Amino acid sequence: MKNKNIILRGYPVSPGLTKAKVKILKSQTEIVDIYDIENVNEEIDRFMKAVESAKLDLTNVRDKMKESIGNQYEDILEAQILALEDKSVIKKTVDRIADTKKNADYVYKNVVSDILNSMSKIDDPYLKDRIYDINDILNRVLRKLKKRDERSLDSNEQIVIAADNITPSDTINFDRKFVVGIITEGGGATSHSSIMARAMNIPSVVNLKGLLSSVKEGDTLIIDGHSGVIVIDPDESSLKVYKKRMEEYKAYAEELMRVRNEEPVTIDGRNIDVSANVELIEEVDEVKKYGGKGVGLLRTEFLFLLENGFPSVEKQTEFYSKISEKLFPDSLIVRTVDIGGDKPIFVDRKEENPFLGYRGIRVSLGNDDILRYQLRAIMKASKKGNIKIMLPMVSRVEEVIKTKTVVDEIKRELYNAEEDFDKDIEVGIMVEVPSAAIMAHEFAKYVDFFSIGTNDLTQYTLAVDRNNERVNDIYDSLDPSVLSLIKMTIDAAHENNIWTGLCGEMAADPIAVPLLVGLGIDELSMTPVFIPEVKKIIREISFEECKELAKTAFSMRSGAAVRKYMRDVFAERFPNMHKYLQGDFNE
Amino acid sequence: MMLEKEITVKNKLGIHARPAALLVKNAGQFQSKIEIKRDDIIVDGKSIMGVMMLAAEQGATLVFSIDGEDELQAMDAIEKLFEERFYEE
């Protein structure tokens, strides 16, 4: 029979190359039969045992989770356990079993579905997430009733896991010894599965559209966690490429491991700070592992999402302090919460254009206590003097002035309360709205640094939603219009003696790195795993050469032209890396 | 006798997962029957699914009806929880 040899491209989140049989983690919805029962008491007993046993599982997950990754998911699991033992639900189920003489599976599913139905009618973003949690509970109990196991992955041979997405409570069912790769149809670089894959040092690719419809349990799979390509049921020629690439990779991976602790300095002596974007405490260990210098972007949305609400000053202070201590003496840039846009927490009404609406600093300034509590927590954590504050989605100078007034007020309060904090804490902004780049010379008078957020800057400059498949081919951070705004920002910063970093995905795009260096960028911040590669590029190129490349790029009129030009440069200057950039699987 | 009292949600983000869990755990410590009414929805104060369905945001007014031997203590404990904004701020 002919091999399928289906090639899919996704987003690489953990490097490495591997080949193994695939195991599919199925979606969790259980199908329920309906039948009449004879003995009501026996059926009720069966139901209560299932609930008890599901509860035991969740309690175990919660405890194991605490051990391995801290208590970040504790509240969600706690609420799940409470929902599982919810007396009114249990009573309704038990009563209905007695009334209708139908099986527990069918009755319980109906009772819970009624609740889910009325919940889904309420227009509340938090409740929408809880629906997912409650569905998880429902299916857990149904599996217990059927005496079916949790979706576990018992295996005695090496496997690759394929799933739509992997939830925190799933990860407990992996036997890590046998899992050699993880691929998902959904997910992103900071999804739980991505972080886990990097911690396990196994290749992982996410966002593989069409994965689950093309892969069959037991198919052999090649995962290239470097270029983001997977091959399902590879043919002779793909296997040959795999073998060859495996050898090359080994050498390349060793080289990257060597370079990761070297200084990121160009041949002619220009030093670029290479730091990390992180979101969770567990990611902080990755910063050192991959040789990053501090954190250039700590996202705080996750903290709010997990809490499903507003984390207390204490809880926030503890979170920031822990990370600051881990990184000391390197610095930690905390970005105040960037909600709205694609992260609609606290947003109480639907907006026609969320990306042009209430988000980032606009939300913080509109909710005085969100801003105050967060700034207070950040400052209380600043004892060691290595924390900086960064404001997202700034579009007007007034926003900076207003926020800095609040910062000064909090400083005074802390000072009067004789608290220990960094009185000279730096405040910077994300430059991700074109107005901020255009007015950078004004902003530079009020802030201590800039960090360019190229994901949003590109979307706003080219007026293109990169999640919209009909237009996302226009999205390109190498478009000369975007490069111009980057240049304006860096130039304005340097004229005013402040520094500029860049924390968008562009910072880790190998072919963009020489251009950014040439434009004078001072810092690049990225997902930790990409750090060694970026360091390698910086160390093998000169600032003068980069300036020339940037100059040539500026004479071009499209992102595609710049990209092609830079690829050609790479083919000559970094032949190995060039090969991995292609995203294909040919010789 | 039955106690009835209007309580306003003060914490910024309303009664979501964590506050709901806290409220239900607190309510569960008492013998009394605890009902919460919002507009025309009435739910059991000891049921997390019920409490979550209230989707009570900041400023929402909830009517608590508590009936039983320890109703006074129960009402006090619940009021304190709202007063302290579920220890969130």
PDB file of C-alpha atoms in Angstrom, chain A residues 75 78-79 82-83 86 88-89 115 118-119 122 124 126-127 130 134 307-313 346 367 369-370 373, chain B residues 12-13 16-22 24-25 28 41 44 46-50 52-56 58 85 87-89:
ATOM      1  CA  ASP A  75      -8.814  27.415  42.143  1.00  0.00           C
ATOM      2  CA  GLU A  78     -11.229  23.389  43.604  1.00  0.00           C
ATOM      3  CA  ALA A  79     -14.323  24.806  41.893  1.00  0.00           C
ATOM      4  CA  LEU A  82     -17.216  21.592  44.537  1.00  0.00           C
ATOM      5  CA  ALA A  83     -19.340  21.336  41.410  1.00  0.00           C
ATOM      6  CA  ASP A  86     -22.890  19.889  44.450  1.00  0.00           C
ATOM      7  CA  SER A  88     -28.542  20.146  44.564  1.00  0.00           C
ATOM      8  CA  VAL A  89     -27.281  18.385  41.430  1.00  0.00           C
ATOM      9  CA  ILE A 115     -27.611  23.642  33.972  1.00  0.00           C
ATOM     10  CA  SER A 118     -29.179  27.917  31.221  1.00  0.00           C
ATOM     11  CA  MET A 119     -25.555  28.925  31.780  1.00  0.00           C
ATOM     12  CA  ILE A 122     -26.209  34.116  30.220  1.00  0.00           C
ATOM     13  CA  ASP A 124     -20.902  36.363  30.671  1.00  0.00           C
ATOM     14  CA  TYR A 126     -16.396  33.873  32.869  1.00  0.00           C
ATOM     15  CA  LEU A 127     -19.368  31.608  32.779  1.00  0.00           C
ATOM     16  CA  ARG A 130     -16.923  27.377  33.537  1.00  0.00           C
ATOM     17  CA  ILE A 134     -18.459  21.508  34.115  1.00  0.00           C
ATOM     18  CA  GLU A 307      -8.048  33.622  39.106  1.00  0.00           C
ATOM     19  CA  ASN A 308     -11.097  34.209  36.982  1.00  0.00           C
ATOM     20  CA  GLY A 309     -11.184  37.537  38.466  1.00  0.00           C
ATOM     21  CA  PHE A 310      -8.949  39.852  40.243  1.00  0.00           C
ATOM     22  CA  PRO A 311      -5.879  38.480  41.974  1.00  0.00           C
ATOM     23  CA  SER A 312      -5.290  40.138  45.339  1.00  0.00           C
ATOM     24  CA  VAL A 313      -2.361  42.522  45.862  1.00  0.00           C
ATOM     25  CA  PHE A 346     -13.421  41.960  32.459  1.00  0.00           C
ATOM     26  CA  ASN A 367     -10.772  50.801  36.349  1.00  0.00           C
ATOM     27  CA  ASP A 369      -8.493  49.732  41.272  1.00  0.00           C
ATOM     28  CA  ILE A 370      -7.222  47.246  38.670  1.00  0.00           C
ATOM     29  CA  TYR A 373      -3.657  47.137  42.862  1.00  0.00           C
TER      30      TYR A 373
ATOM     31  CA  LYS B  12     -14.691  44.356  41.432  1.00  0.00           C
ATOM     32  CA  LEU B  13     -15.250  41.202  39.466  1.00  0.00           C
ATOM     33  CA  HIS B  16     -16.995  34.198  39.761  1.00  0.00           C
ATOM     34  CA  ALA B  17     -15.212  30.881  40.333  1.00  0.00           C
ATOM     35  CA  ARG B  18     -13.210  31.693  43.426  1.00  0.00           C
ATOM     36  CA  PRO B  19     -15.777  33.842  45.243  1.00  0.00           C
ATOM     37  CA  ALA B  20     -18.484  31.337  44.327  1.00  0.00           C
ATOM     38  CA  ALA B  21     -16.419  28.517  45.828  1.00  0.00           C
ATOM     39  CA  LEU B  22     -15.801  30.535  48.984  1.00  0.00           C
ATOM     40  CA  VAL B  24     -20.612  27.837  48.886  1.00  0.00           C
ATOM     41  CA  LYS B  25     -18.014  26.489  51.296  1.00  0.00           C
ATOM     42  CA  GLY B  28     -22.171  24.640  53.655  1.00  0.00           C
ATOM     43  CA  ILE B  41     -33.875  33.375  39.705  1.00  0.00           C
ATOM     44  CA  ASP B  44     -29.497  27.164  46.579  1.00  0.00           C
ATOM     45  CA  LYS B  46     -24.926  25.698  49.020  1.00  0.00           C
ATOM     46  CA  SER B  47     -24.779  24.773  45.344  1.00  0.00           C
ATOM     47  CA  ILE B  48     -21.836  26.093  43.351  1.00  0.00           C
ATOM     48  CA  MET B  49     -23.621  25.527  40.066  1.00  0.00           C
ATOM     49  CA  GLY B  50     -26.544  27.562  41.372  1.00  0.00           C
ATOM     50  CA  MET B  52     -22.422  30.529  39.384  1.00  0.00           C
ATOM     51  CA  MET B  53     -25.661  30.793  37.459  1.00  0.00           C
ATOM     52  CA  LEU B  54     -26.430  34.056  39.203  1.00  0.00           C
ATOM     53  CA  ALA B  55     -23.523  35.570  37.250  1.00  0.00           C
ATOM     54  CA  ALA B  56     -23.560  38.340  39.839  1.00  0.00           C
ATOM     55  CA  GLN B  58     -20.148  44.156  40.909  1.00  0.00           C
ATOM     56  CA  ARG B  85     -14.965  41.522  49.108  1.00  0.00           C
ATOM     57  CA  TYR B  87     -10.607  38.787  50.389  1.00  0.00           C
ATOM     58  CA  GLU B  88      -9.735  39.687  46.850  1.00  0.00           C
ATOM     59  CA  GLU B  89      -8.645  43.270  47.179  1.00  0.00           C
TER      60      GLU B  89
END
